[in-house]
Structure formats: structure tokens, C-alpha cells
């Protein structure tokens, strides 16, 4: 079940991010813009993954301390934190295929990952 784990924001919900799974990110963003939400969702980052259901669960567990409500996919954290943590856990679990980052954080996250990897190797 390949697909995407997405990070979306909405100006009507400042400080919160929606993190979920989908096969079609653009359609999902449009679907979320319902009569109950004043403004459209903006796709901030997309992670192409091998198994979208497993990948979503892993990301939600990693960001558990930021979750707004247990039964909702909303997280109260900044985009950089969400992106870095999602990127790290998806790579660690072998779910990661590629990333489309609309805010140019992919390179920065990769640099942080490589730096951390070098630090671990130096300790060994």
C-alpha cells in the first residue's frame, strides 16, 4: 500500500499541523476543506512511503507528545520539528522512498541526519 504521509497546515488553525496518509495528496487537501473549515489546507511536505498505513502509525507514535487529541491527526508543533521527526522515523523503519518538501527543509533534515550519523560513528 504505497502512498504518502503528508504534513499540512491551515491558517485557520495556527500552531497546528495535520499529519496523515493518502494515495492522492491534492485530493485529500481539497477533501479536508469542508464547510467546517474556513480556509484550505496547504500541503507542506509529502513523504512517499512503501506502506502508508504503517508509516502513518510510526510518525504519529514519534510525535505522540505533540498530539492535540488521541483520536485526531492534529499536532501542536512547528513544521521543522514535524518534518525532522517524520523524516527520521520513516528512514529508520525503512518505509521512506522519497520526499517532496515544499519549504526546502529536506536538505536541512538530511544534513542533520548525516551529522547525527557521523556523531554516532565517532562514539563507536
Short mmCIF file of C-alpha atoms in Angstrom, two decimals:
data_model
loop_
_atom_site.label_atom_id
_atom_site.label_comp_id
_atom_site.label_asym_id
_atom_site.label_seq_id
_atom_site.Cartn_x
_atom_site.Cartn_y
_atom_site.Cartn_z
CA UNK A 1 0.00 0.00 0.00
CA UNK A 2 2.45 2.65 -1.09
CA UNK A 3 1.37 6.24 -0.94
CA UNK A 4 2.15 9.34 1.06
CA UNK A 5 2.40 10.59 4.59
CA UNK A 6 1.60 14.29 4.44
CA UNK A 7 2.10 17.29 6.66
CA UNK A 8 -0.49 20.01 6.09
CA UNK A 9 -1.16 23.34 7.70
CA UNK A 10 -4.20 25.58 7.78
CA UNK A 11 -4.15 29.30 8.59
CA UNK A 12 -7.43 28.82 10.50
CA UNK A 13 -5.57 26.52 12.90
CA UNK A 14 -2.37 28.38 13.80
CA UNK A 15 0.27 26.32 15.55
CA UNK A 16 -1.26 23.01 14.49
CA UNK A 17 -0.35 20.59 11.73
CA UNK A 18 -2.39 17.78 10.23
CA UNK A 19 -0.32 14.66 9.61
CA UNK A 20 -1.94 11.75 7.84
CA UNK A 21 -1.78 9.27 4.98
CA UNK A 22 -3.21 9.25 1.47
CA UNK A 23 -2.82 7.96 -2.06
CA UNK A 24 -3.64 11.37 -3.56
CA UNK A 25 -2.39 14.40 -1.57
CA UNK A 26 -4.05 17.10 -3.69
CA UNK A 27 -7.46 15.42 -3.47
CA UNK A 28 -7.02 14.89 0.26
CA UNK A 29 -6.24 18.57 0.83
CA UNK A 30 -9.37 19.55 -1.11
CA UNK A 31 -11.46 16.98 0.77
CA UNK A 32 -10.35 18.41 4.12
CA UNK A 33 -11.52 21.89 3.14
CA UNK A 34 -15.11 21.35 4.19
CA UNK A 35 -17.83 23.67 5.43
CA UNK A 36 -16.40 23.28 8.95
CA UNK A 37 -13.02 24.73 7.98
CA UNK A 38 -12.77 28.37 6.90
CA UNK A 39 -9.58 28.14 4.84
CA UNK A 40 -7.98 25.47 2.65
CA UNK A 41 -5.24 23.13 3.85
CA UNK A 42 -1.75 23.68 2.48
CA UNK A 43 0.50 20.70 1.77
CA UNK A 44 3.79 21.48 3.49
CA UNK A 45 5.60 18.17 2.89
CA UNK A 46 4.98 14.77 1.34
CA UNK A 47 6.83 11.58 2.16
CA UNK A 48 6.49 8.85 -0.46
CA UNK A 49 6.40 5.62 1.56
CA UNK A 50 6.25 1.87 1.00
CA UNK A 51 3.26 1.29 3.28
CA UNK A 52 1.27 4.42 4.05
CA UNK A 53 -0.71 2.86 6.93
CA UNK A 54 2.39 1.60 8.78
CA UNK A 55 4.29 4.80 8.04
CA UNK A 56 1.48 6.99 9.40
CA UNK A 57 1.31 4.97 12.63
CA UNK A 58 5.09 5.29 13.09
CA UNK A 59 5.02 9.06 12.58
CA UNK A 60 2.04 9.51 14.91
CA UNK A 61 3.82 7.48 17.63
CA UNK A 62 7.01 9.51 17.19
CA UNK A 63 5.06 12.77 17.58
CA UNK A 64 2.74 11.48 20.34
CA UNK A 65 3.76 14.18 22.83
CA UNK A 66 2.59 16.87 20.38
CA UNK A 67 -0.79 15.31 19.59
CA UNK A 68 -3.78 17.57 20.24
CA UNK A 69 -6.26 14.71 20.79
CA UNK A 70 -5.71 10.94 20.69
CA UNK A 71 -8.43 10.38 18.09
CA UNK A 72 -7.34 13.20 15.75
CA UNK A 73 -4.41 13.68 13.38
CA UNK A 74 -3.55 17.18 14.60
CA UNK A 75 -0.25 18.03 16.25
CA UNK A 76 0.77 21.19 18.05
CA UNK A 77 4.36 21.64 16.93
CA UNK A 78 6.35 23.63 14.44
CA UNK A 79 6.84 22.43 10.88
CA UNK A 80 10.58 21.90 11.25
CA UNK A 81 10.11 19.55 14.21
CA UNK A 82 7.36 17.58 12.49
CA UNK A 83 9.37 17.29 9.29
CA UNK A 84 12.60 16.25 11.01
CA UNK A 85 10.93 13.65 13.25
CA UNK A 86 8.83 12.18 10.41
CA UNK A 87 11.85 12.02 8.12
CA UNK A 88 13.95 10.32 10.82
CA UNK A 89 11.42 7.66 11.81
CA UNK A 90 10.45 6.79 8.24
CA UNK A 91 14.10 6.30 7.27
CA UNK A 92 14.81 4.34 10.44
CA UNK A 93 11.90 1.98 9.77
CA UNK A 94 12.77 1.53 6.10
CA UNK A 95 9.43 2.99 4.94
CA UNK A 96 10.94 6.03 3.21
CA UNK A 97 11.04 6.19 -0.59
CA UNK A 98 11.38 9.92 -1.28
CA UNK A 99 10.32 13.34 -0.05
CA UNK A 100 8.72 16.34 -1.65
CA UNK A 101 9.27 19.29 0.59
CA UNK A 102 7.55 22.49 -0.32
CA UNK A 103 9.50 24.53 2.22
CA UNK A 104 13.07 23.48 1.35
CA UNK A 105 13.64 21.58 4.61
CA UNK A 106 14.54 18.25 3.02
CA UNK A 107 18.18 19.17 2.51
CA UNK A 108 18.45 20.55 6.02
CA UNK A 109 16.86 17.43 7.53
CA UNK A 110 19.25 15.24 5.56
CA UNK A 111 22.23 17.26 6.77
CA UNK A 112 21.07 16.87 10.37
CA UNK A 113 20.61 13.13 9.86
CA UNK A 114 24.12 12.77 8.38
CA UNK A 115 25.62 14.86 11.19
CA UNK A 116 23.90 12.67 13.78
CA UNK A 117 25.09 9.53 11.99
CA UNK A 118 28.70 10.81 12.00
CA UNK A 119 28.40 11.64 15.69
CA UNK A 120 27.21 8.09 16.46
CA UNK A 121 30.07 6.59 14.45
CA UNK A 122 32.58 8.76 16.28
CA UNK A 123 31.30 7.42 19.62
CA UNK A 124 31.79 3.80 18.47
#
